[in-house]
Amino acid sequence: MCQECYSEHKRITPLLNPLDCLHNHVQYICGTCGRCICINPDEKRGIQRLHFPFKSLDIAKLYLRTADYTVKKSCGIYEIKSVTGRVSYKIFVDIEALLLYLKQNTNKRCLTMVPLFIKDDYREYPDTEVKKLTSKEIEVYLSER
C-alpha cells in the first residue's frame, strides 16, 4: 500500500469516466506513486468527491488522501447504514462531523462509531502536486493503466 495515498494500485483512479475527469478536473497527484485523485469540487453542489458516499471501503480509501490533504489532518472512513439496510462508506474529519451528519440524517446509523480506516497521523509529502494535467501527462498516465 502506498504510504501517501493508501492505494495498492498506482493508476486505479479515476474510476468513472477517467479521460473526462483527467482532462477537466483538478487532480491531487500522489508524490510517492503518482496516482491521480480527483480533488475538484462538484460544479452543482460545490463539494468534492470525498464528501459523497462510497459503495465500498476500498473505494472510499481511494479518496481518503484528498480529504486528509484538504483539511490537513487524518480523516476516517465510517460505515453508514440506512434504515432500509443500505450500507455505504463515508469520510469524516472527526467524530463531531459524523455526529452532526447523523443528527441531520435521522434515517442513517453508524453502529460502531469508530473509523474502519484512518491513518495515525497526517503528514505532507514533498513531491505532491495539485493541478490540472496537461494532455501529455494524461496520455502517459492512461498508458500506464
Short mmCIF file of N, CA and C in Angstrom, two decimals:
data_model
loop_
_atom_site.label_atom_id
_atom_site.label_comp_id
_atom_site.label_asym_id
_atom_site.label_seq_id
_atom_site.Cartn_x
_atom_site.Cartn_y
_atom_site.Cartn_z
N MET A 1 0.85 -1.18 0.00
CA MET A 1 0.00 0.00 0.00
C MET A 1 0.89 1.24 0.00
N CYS A 2 0.55 2.20 -0.83
CA CYS A 2 1.31 3.45 -0.88
C CYS A 2 1.13 4.18 0.45
N GLN A 3 2.22 4.58 1.06
CA GLN A 3 2.18 5.27 2.35
C GLN A 3 1.48 6.62 2.28
N GLU A 4 1.47 7.23 1.12
CA GLU A 4 0.86 8.54 0.97
C GLU A 4 -0.62 8.47 0.60
N CYS A 5 -0.97 7.69 -0.41
CA CYS A 5 -2.35 7.73 -0.91
C CYS A 5 -3.16 6.47 -0.60
N TYR A 6 -2.58 5.52 0.13
CA TYR A 6 -3.29 4.35 0.66
C TYR A 6 -3.80 3.38 -0.40
N SER A 7 -3.24 3.39 -1.58
CA SER A 7 -3.69 2.50 -2.65
C SER A 7 -2.61 1.47 -2.98
N GLU A 8 -3.08 0.31 -3.39
CA GLU A 8 -2.17 -0.74 -3.84
C GLU A 8 -1.99 -0.70 -5.35
N HIS A 9 -2.78 0.13 -6.03
CA HIS A 9 -2.74 0.22 -7.50
C HIS A 9 -2.51 1.67 -7.89
N LYS A 10 -1.35 1.97 -8.45
CA LYS A 10 -0.97 3.36 -8.67
C LYS A 10 -1.67 4.06 -9.83
N ARG A 11 -2.49 3.36 -10.59
CA ARG A 11 -3.21 4.01 -11.68
C ARG A 11 -4.71 3.64 -11.67
N ILE A 12 -5.24 3.30 -10.53
CA ILE A 12 -6.63 2.84 -10.44
C ILE A 12 -7.65 3.97 -10.60
N THR A 13 -7.31 5.16 -10.23
CA THR A 13 -8.25 6.29 -10.35
C THR A 13 -7.85 7.18 -11.52
N PRO A 14 -8.81 7.89 -12.07
CA PRO A 14 -10.23 7.97 -11.74
C PRO A 14 -10.97 6.69 -12.14
N LEU A 15 -11.98 6.36 -11.32
CA LEU A 15 -12.77 5.15 -11.56
C LEU A 15 -13.80 5.34 -12.67
N LEU A 16 -14.52 6.47 -12.63
CA LEU A 16 -15.58 6.75 -13.59
C LEU A 16 -15.14 7.79 -14.60
N ASN A 17 -15.38 7.54 -15.85
CA ASN A 17 -15.04 8.48 -16.92
C ASN A 17 -13.62 9.05 -16.76
N PRO A 18 -12.62 8.19 -16.75
CA PRO A 18 -11.27 8.66 -16.46
C PRO A 18 -10.74 9.76 -17.38
N LEU A 19 -10.97 9.63 -18.66
CA LEU A 19 -10.46 10.63 -19.60
C LEU A 19 -11.10 11.99 -19.33
N ASP A 20 -12.40 12.02 -19.15
CA ASP A 20 -13.11 13.26 -18.86
C ASP A 20 -12.62 13.87 -17.55
N CYS A 21 -12.49 13.06 -16.52
CA CYS A 21 -12.04 13.56 -15.22
C CYS A 21 -10.62 14.12 -15.30
N LEU A 22 -9.73 13.39 -15.93
CA LEU A 22 -8.34 13.86 -16.03
C LEU A 22 -8.22 15.13 -16.86
N HIS A 23 -9.04 15.27 -17.87
CA HIS A 23 -9.00 16.46 -18.72
C HIS A 23 -9.62 17.69 -18.05
N ASN A 24 -10.69 17.48 -17.30
CA ASN A 24 -11.49 18.62 -16.83
C ASN A 24 -11.42 18.93 -15.35
N HIS A 25 -10.81 18.08 -14.56
CA HIS A 25 -10.80 18.29 -13.11
C HIS A 25 -9.40 18.47 -12.56
N VAL A 26 -9.31 19.19 -11.47
CA VAL A 26 -8.05 19.33 -10.74
C VAL A 26 -7.76 18.00 -10.05
N GLN A 27 -6.52 17.56 -10.13
CA GLN A 27 -6.12 16.27 -9.56
C GLN A 27 -5.11 16.46 -8.43
N TYR A 28 -5.26 15.66 -7.39
CA TYR A 28 -4.22 15.50 -6.39
C TYR A 28 -3.30 14.44 -6.97
N ILE A 29 -2.04 14.76 -7.14
CA ILE A 29 -1.09 13.81 -7.71
C ILE A 29 -0.17 13.34 -6.59
N CYS A 30 -0.29 12.07 -6.26
CA CYS A 30 0.49 11.49 -5.18
C CYS A 30 1.97 11.65 -5.46
N GLY A 31 2.68 12.24 -4.52
CA GLY A 31 4.11 12.47 -4.68
C GLY A 31 4.93 11.20 -4.54
N THR A 32 4.32 10.14 -4.05
CA THR A 32 5.02 8.88 -3.85
C THR A 32 4.86 7.94 -5.04
N CYS A 33 3.60 7.70 -5.47
CA CYS A 33 3.38 6.74 -6.56
C CYS A 33 2.85 7.39 -7.85
N GLY A 34 2.45 8.66 -7.79
CA GLY A 34 1.98 9.36 -8.98
C GLY A 34 0.52 9.15 -9.30
N ARG A 35 -0.23 8.48 -8.41
CA ARG A 35 -1.66 8.26 -8.68
C ARG A 35 -2.41 9.59 -8.66
N CYS A 36 -3.31 9.76 -9.60
CA CYS A 36 -4.14 10.96 -9.68
C CYS A 36 -5.46 10.69 -8.97
N ILE A 37 -5.87 11.63 -8.12
CA ILE A 37 -7.12 11.52 -7.38
C ILE A 37 -7.88 12.83 -7.58
N CYS A 38 -9.09 12.73 -8.06
CA CYS A 38 -9.89 13.94 -8.30
C CYS A 38 -10.13 14.68 -6.99
N ILE A 39 -9.75 15.96 -6.96
CA ILE A 39 -9.95 16.79 -5.78
C ILE A 39 -10.82 17.99 -6.15
N ASN A 40 -11.32 17.98 -7.37
CA ASN A 40 -12.12 19.08 -7.91
C ASN A 40 -13.50 19.12 -7.25
N PRO A 41 -14.00 20.32 -6.87
CA PRO A 41 -15.36 20.39 -6.34
C PRO A 41 -16.40 20.12 -7.43
N ASP A 42 -17.48 19.44 -7.05
CA ASP A 42 -18.62 19.20 -7.94
C ASP A 42 -19.19 20.55 -8.34
N GLU A 43 -19.46 20.74 -9.63
CA GLU A 43 -19.93 22.05 -10.12
C GLU A 43 -21.29 22.45 -9.56
N LYS A 44 -22.20 21.50 -9.39
CA LYS A 44 -23.55 21.81 -8.94
C LYS A 44 -23.61 22.10 -7.44
N ARG A 45 -22.93 21.27 -6.65
CA ARG A 45 -23.03 21.40 -5.20
C ARG A 45 -21.82 22.04 -4.54
N GLY A 46 -20.73 22.16 -5.27
CA GLY A 46 -19.53 22.76 -4.72
C GLY A 46 -18.79 21.90 -3.72
N ILE A 47 -19.13 20.60 -3.67
CA ILE A 47 -18.43 19.71 -2.75
C ILE A 47 -17.55 18.75 -3.53
N GLN A 48 -16.51 18.27 -2.88
CA GLN A 48 -15.58 17.36 -3.53
C GLN A 48 -16.09 15.93 -3.47
N ARG A 49 -15.56 15.08 -4.33
CA ARG A 49 -15.94 13.67 -4.40
C ARG A 49 -15.82 13.00 -3.04
N LEU A 50 -14.87 13.43 -2.24
CA LEU A 50 -14.62 12.81 -0.95
C LEU A 50 -15.81 12.94 0.01
N HIS A 51 -16.74 13.84 -0.26
CA HIS A 51 -17.90 14.02 0.59
C HIS A 51 -19.07 13.11 0.23
N PHE A 52 -18.98 12.41 -0.87
CA PHE A 52 -20.06 11.54 -1.33
C PHE A 52 -19.98 10.19 -0.60
N PRO A 53 -21.07 9.45 -0.56
CA PRO A 53 -21.00 8.09 -0.03
C PRO A 53 -20.34 7.16 -1.05
N PHE A 54 -19.65 6.17 -0.56
CA PHE A 54 -18.97 5.21 -1.41
C PHE A 54 -19.60 3.83 -1.23
N LYS A 55 -19.53 3.01 -2.27
CA LYS A 55 -20.13 1.67 -2.23
C LYS A 55 -19.33 0.68 -1.41
N SER A 56 -18.03 0.94 -1.26
CA SER A 56 -17.19 0.00 -0.52
C SER A 56 -16.10 0.76 0.24
N LEU A 57 -15.55 0.08 1.23
CA LEU A 57 -14.43 0.64 1.98
C LEU A 57 -13.23 0.84 1.06
N ASP A 58 -12.99 -0.09 0.16
CA ASP A 58 -11.85 0.02 -0.75
C ASP A 58 -11.96 1.26 -1.64
N ILE A 59 -13.15 1.56 -2.13
CA ILE A 59 -13.32 2.76 -2.97
C ILE A 59 -13.15 4.01 -2.12
N ALA A 60 -13.70 4.02 -0.92
CA ALA A 60 -13.54 5.18 -0.03
C ALA A 60 -12.06 5.44 0.25
N LYS A 61 -11.28 4.38 0.44
CA LYS A 61 -9.84 4.54 0.70
C LYS A 61 -9.14 5.25 -0.46
N LEU A 62 -9.63 5.06 -1.69
CA LEU A 62 -9.01 5.69 -2.84
C LEU A 62 -9.13 7.21 -2.80
N TYR A 63 -10.10 7.73 -2.07
CA TYR A 63 -10.33 9.18 -1.99
C TYR A 63 -9.97 9.77 -0.64
N LEU A 64 -9.58 8.94 0.31
CA LEU A 64 -9.29 9.42 1.66
C LEU A 64 -8.15 10.43 1.69
N ARG A 65 -7.13 10.22 0.90
CA ARG A 65 -5.98 11.14 0.93
C ARG A 65 -6.38 12.56 0.55
N THR A 66 -7.34 12.71 -0.36
CA THR A 66 -7.77 14.07 -0.73
C THR A 66 -8.48 14.74 0.44
N ALA A 67 -9.16 13.97 1.26
CA ALA A 67 -9.80 14.53 2.47
C ALA A 67 -8.72 14.95 3.46
N ASP A 68 -7.77 14.06 3.71
CA ASP A 68 -6.67 14.38 4.63
C ASP A 68 -5.95 15.65 4.18
N TYR A 69 -5.64 15.72 2.89
CA TYR A 69 -4.92 16.86 2.34
C TYR A 69 -5.74 18.15 2.44
N THR A 70 -7.03 18.05 2.18
CA THR A 70 -7.90 19.24 2.20
C THR A 70 -7.98 19.86 3.58
N VAL A 71 -8.11 19.03 4.62
CA VAL A 71 -8.27 19.56 5.98
C VAL A 71 -6.97 19.52 6.79
N LYS A 72 -5.93 18.98 6.21
CA LYS A 72 -4.61 18.90 6.85
C LYS A 72 -4.62 18.13 8.17
N LYS A 73 -5.39 17.05 8.19
CA LYS A 73 -5.40 16.13 9.33
C LYS A 73 -5.93 14.78 8.86
N SER A 74 -5.69 13.75 9.66
CA SER A 74 -6.16 12.42 9.29
C SER A 74 -7.66 12.30 9.48
N CYS A 75 -8.33 11.95 8.41
CA CYS A 75 -9.78 11.73 8.42
C CYS A 75 -10.03 10.23 8.52
N GLY A 76 -11.26 9.86 8.82
CA GLY A 76 -11.60 8.45 8.94
C GLY A 76 -12.73 8.05 8.02
N ILE A 77 -12.78 6.77 7.71
CA ILE A 77 -13.87 6.21 6.90
C ILE A 77 -14.78 5.42 7.85
N TYR A 78 -16.06 5.74 7.79
CA TYR A 78 -17.04 5.11 8.67
C TYR A 78 -18.08 4.36 7.83
N GLU A 79 -18.56 3.25 8.38
CA GLU A 79 -19.64 2.51 7.73
C GLU A 79 -20.97 3.10 8.18
N ILE A 80 -21.80 3.48 7.22
CA ILE A 80 -23.10 4.09 7.48
C ILE A 80 -24.17 3.14 6.96
N LYS A 81 -25.19 2.90 7.78
CA LYS A 81 -26.29 2.02 7.37
C LYS A 81 -27.59 2.82 7.44
N SER A 82 -28.36 2.74 6.36
CA SER A 82 -29.67 3.41 6.34
C SER A 82 -30.70 2.51 7.00
N VAL A 83 -31.85 3.07 7.34
CA VAL A 83 -32.91 2.27 7.96
C VAL A 83 -33.43 1.19 7.02
N THR A 84 -33.20 1.36 5.72
CA THR A 84 -33.60 0.34 4.75
C THR A 84 -32.56 -0.78 4.62
N GLY A 85 -31.43 -0.62 5.31
CA GLY A 85 -30.39 -1.64 5.27
C GLY A 85 -29.26 -1.38 4.29
N ARG A 86 -29.36 -0.30 3.54
CA ARG A 86 -28.30 0.03 2.57
C ARG A 86 -27.04 0.48 3.31
N VAL A 87 -25.92 -0.10 2.95
CA VAL A 87 -24.64 0.22 3.58
C VAL A 87 -23.81 1.08 2.63
N SER A 88 -23.21 2.13 3.19
CA SER A 88 -22.28 2.96 2.42
C SER A 88 -21.13 3.33 3.34
N TYR A 89 -20.12 3.93 2.75
CA TYR A 89 -18.91 4.30 3.48
C TYR A 89 -18.67 5.78 3.23
N LYS A 90 -18.50 6.54 4.32
CA LYS A 90 -18.31 7.98 4.20
C LYS A 90 -17.08 8.41 4.96
N ILE A 91 -16.45 9.45 4.43
CA ILE A 91 -15.26 10.03 5.05
C ILE A 91 -15.71 11.20 5.92
N PHE A 92 -15.21 11.23 7.16
CA PHE A 92 -15.49 12.34 8.07
C PHE A 92 -14.19 12.83 8.68
N VAL A 93 -14.13 14.13 8.92
CA VAL A 93 -12.94 14.76 9.51
C VAL A 93 -12.71 14.24 10.92
N ASP A 94 -13.78 14.08 11.68
CA ASP A 94 -13.68 13.63 13.06
C ASP A 94 -15.04 13.14 13.55
N ILE A 95 -15.09 12.68 14.78
CA ILE A 95 -16.33 12.13 15.32
C ILE A 95 -17.42 13.19 15.40
N GLU A 96 -17.05 14.45 15.63
CA GLU A 96 -18.05 15.52 15.68
C GLU A 96 -18.75 15.69 14.34
N ALA A 97 -18.00 15.60 13.26
CA ALA A 97 -18.59 15.70 11.92
C ALA A 97 -19.53 14.52 11.66
N LEU A 98 -19.15 13.34 12.11
CA LEU A 98 -20.01 12.16 11.98
C LEU A 98 -21.30 12.37 12.78
N LEU A 99 -21.18 12.82 14.01
CA LEU A 99 -22.36 13.03 14.85
C LEU A 99 -23.30 14.07 14.25
N LEU A 100 -22.76 15.14 13.69
CA LEU A 100 -23.58 16.16 13.04
C LEU A 100 -24.32 15.56 11.84
N TYR A 101 -23.62 14.78 11.04
CA TYR A 101 -24.23 14.11 9.89
C TYR A 101 -25.38 13.21 10.34
N LEU A 102 -25.17 12.43 11.37
CA LEU A 102 -26.21 11.52 11.86
C LEU A 102 -27.41 12.29 12.43
N LYS A 103 -27.13 13.41 13.05
CA LYS A 103 -28.22 14.25 13.58
C LYS A 103 -29.06 14.81 12.44
N GLN A 104 -28.42 15.19 11.35
CA GLN A 104 -29.11 15.76 10.19
C GLN A 104 -29.75 14.68 9.30
N ASN A 105 -29.31 13.46 9.44
CA ASN A 105 -29.81 12.33 8.63
C ASN A 105 -30.31 11.24 9.57
N THR A 106 -31.48 11.44 10.12
CA THR A 106 -32.01 10.55 11.16
C THR A 106 -32.32 9.15 10.65
N ASN A 107 -32.31 8.96 9.35
CA ASN A 107 -32.53 7.63 8.77
C ASN A 107 -31.22 6.86 8.58
N LYS A 108 -30.12 7.39 9.08
CA LYS A 108 -28.80 6.75 8.94
C LYS A 108 -28.25 6.42 10.32
N ARG A 109 -27.42 5.37 10.38
CA ARG A 109 -26.80 4.92 11.62
C ARG A 109 -25.34 4.56 11.35
N CYS A 110 -24.54 4.74 12.37
CA CYS A 110 -23.17 4.24 12.36
C CYS A 110 -23.07 3.35 13.59
N LEU A 111 -23.10 2.05 13.39
CA LEU A 111 -23.20 1.12 14.51
C LEU A 111 -21.96 1.08 15.38
N THR A 112 -20.78 1.21 14.78
CA THR A 112 -19.54 1.10 15.56
C THR A 112 -19.06 2.43 16.13
N MET A 113 -19.36 3.51 15.43
CA MET A 113 -18.94 4.87 15.83
C MET A 113 -17.41 5.02 15.88
N VAL A 114 -16.71 4.13 15.20
CA VAL A 114 -15.25 4.24 15.07
C VAL A 114 -14.90 4.06 13.59
N PRO A 115 -13.84 4.72 13.14
CA PRO A 115 -13.48 4.58 11.73
C PRO A 115 -12.99 3.17 11.41
N LEU A 116 -13.38 2.71 10.22
CA LEU A 116 -12.89 1.42 9.73
C LEU A 116 -11.45 1.55 9.23
N PHE A 117 -11.10 2.76 8.80
CA PHE A 117 -9.74 3.03 8.33
C PHE A 117 -9.41 4.48 8.62
N ILE A 118 -8.24 4.69 9.19
CA ILE A 118 -7.72 6.04 9.46
C ILE A 118 -6.20 5.91 9.61
N LYS A 119 -5.47 6.87 9.12
CA LYS A 119 -4.02 6.90 9.34
C LYS A 119 -3.76 7.51 10.71
N ASP A 120 -2.69 7.07 11.36
CA ASP A 120 -2.39 7.55 12.70
C ASP A 120 -2.14 9.05 12.77
N ASP A 121 -1.44 9.55 11.76
CA ASP A 121 -1.13 10.99 11.79
C ASP A 121 -1.07 11.53 10.36
N TYR A 122 -1.35 12.80 10.24
CA TYR A 122 -1.30 13.46 8.93
C TYR A 122 0.12 13.93 8.69
N ARG A 123 0.57 13.78 7.45
CA ARG A 123 1.86 14.36 7.07
C ARG A 123 1.82 14.82 5.63
N GLU A 124 2.65 15.78 5.34
CA GLU A 124 2.80 16.32 3.98
C GLU A 124 3.89 15.52 3.28
N TYR A 125 3.80 15.47 1.96
CA TYR A 125 4.80 14.78 1.15
C TYR A 125 5.38 15.79 0.16
N PRO A 126 6.69 15.84 0.03
CA PRO A 126 7.34 16.91 -0.74
C PRO A 126 7.03 16.95 -2.23
N ASP A 127 6.74 15.82 -2.85
CA ASP A 127 6.56 15.80 -4.30
C ASP A 127 5.10 15.82 -4.74
N THR A 128 4.19 16.03 -3.80
CA THR A 128 2.77 16.10 -4.11
C THR A 128 2.47 17.34 -4.95
N GLU A 129 1.55 17.18 -5.91
CA GLU A 129 1.09 18.31 -6.71
C GLU A 129 -0.43 18.30 -6.75
N VAL A 130 -1.02 19.47 -6.84
CA VAL A 130 -2.46 19.60 -7.05
C VAL A 130 -2.62 20.53 -8.24
N LYS A 131 -3.13 19.98 -9.36
CA LYS A 131 -3.21 20.77 -10.59
C LYS A 131 -4.06 20.06 -11.63
N LYS A 132 -4.34 20.76 -12.71
CA LYS A 132 -4.93 20.14 -13.89
C LYS A 132 -3.77 19.58 -14.71
N LEU A 133 -3.97 18.39 -15.24
CA LEU A 133 -2.93 17.76 -16.04
C LEU A 133 -2.90 18.30 -17.46
N THR A 134 -1.73 18.23 -18.05
CA THR A 134 -1.60 18.57 -19.47
C THR A 134 -2.04 17.36 -20.29
N SER A 135 -2.28 17.57 -21.56
CA SER A 135 -2.68 16.47 -22.45
C SER A 135 -1.62 15.38 -22.47
N LYS A 136 -0.37 15.75 -22.48
CA LYS A 136 0.73 14.78 -22.49
C LYS A 136 0.75 13.98 -21.18
N GLU A 137 0.56 14.64 -20.04
CA GLU A 137 0.54 13.94 -18.75
C GLU A 137 -0.62 12.94 -18.71
N ILE A 138 -1.76 13.33 -19.26
CA ILE A 138 -2.92 12.43 -19.28
C ILE A 138 -2.63 11.22 -20.15
N GLU A 139 -2.03 11.45 -21.29
CA GLU A 139 -1.69 10.37 -22.21
C GLU A 139 -0.76 9.36 -21.52
N VAL A 140 0.27 9.87 -20.86
CA VAL A 140 1.23 8.99 -20.17
C VAL A 140 0.53 8.23 -19.03
N TYR A 141 -0.25 8.95 -18.23
CA TYR A 141 -0.95 8.33 -17.09
C TYR A 141 -1.86 7.19 -17.56
N LEU A 142 -2.65 7.43 -18.58
CA LEU A 142 -3.58 6.42 -19.08
C LEU A 142 -2.83 5.24 -19.72
N SER A 143 -1.70 5.50 -20.33
CA SER A 143 -0.93 4.42 -20.95
C SER A 143 -0.32 3.49 -19.90
N GLU A 144 -0.19 3.97 -18.67
CA GLU A 144 0.38 3.18 -17.59
C GLU A 144 -0.67 2.36 -16.83
N ARG A 145 -1.93 2.50 -17.21
CA ARG A 145 -3.01 1.76 -16.51
C ARG A 145 -2.96 0.29 -16.77
#
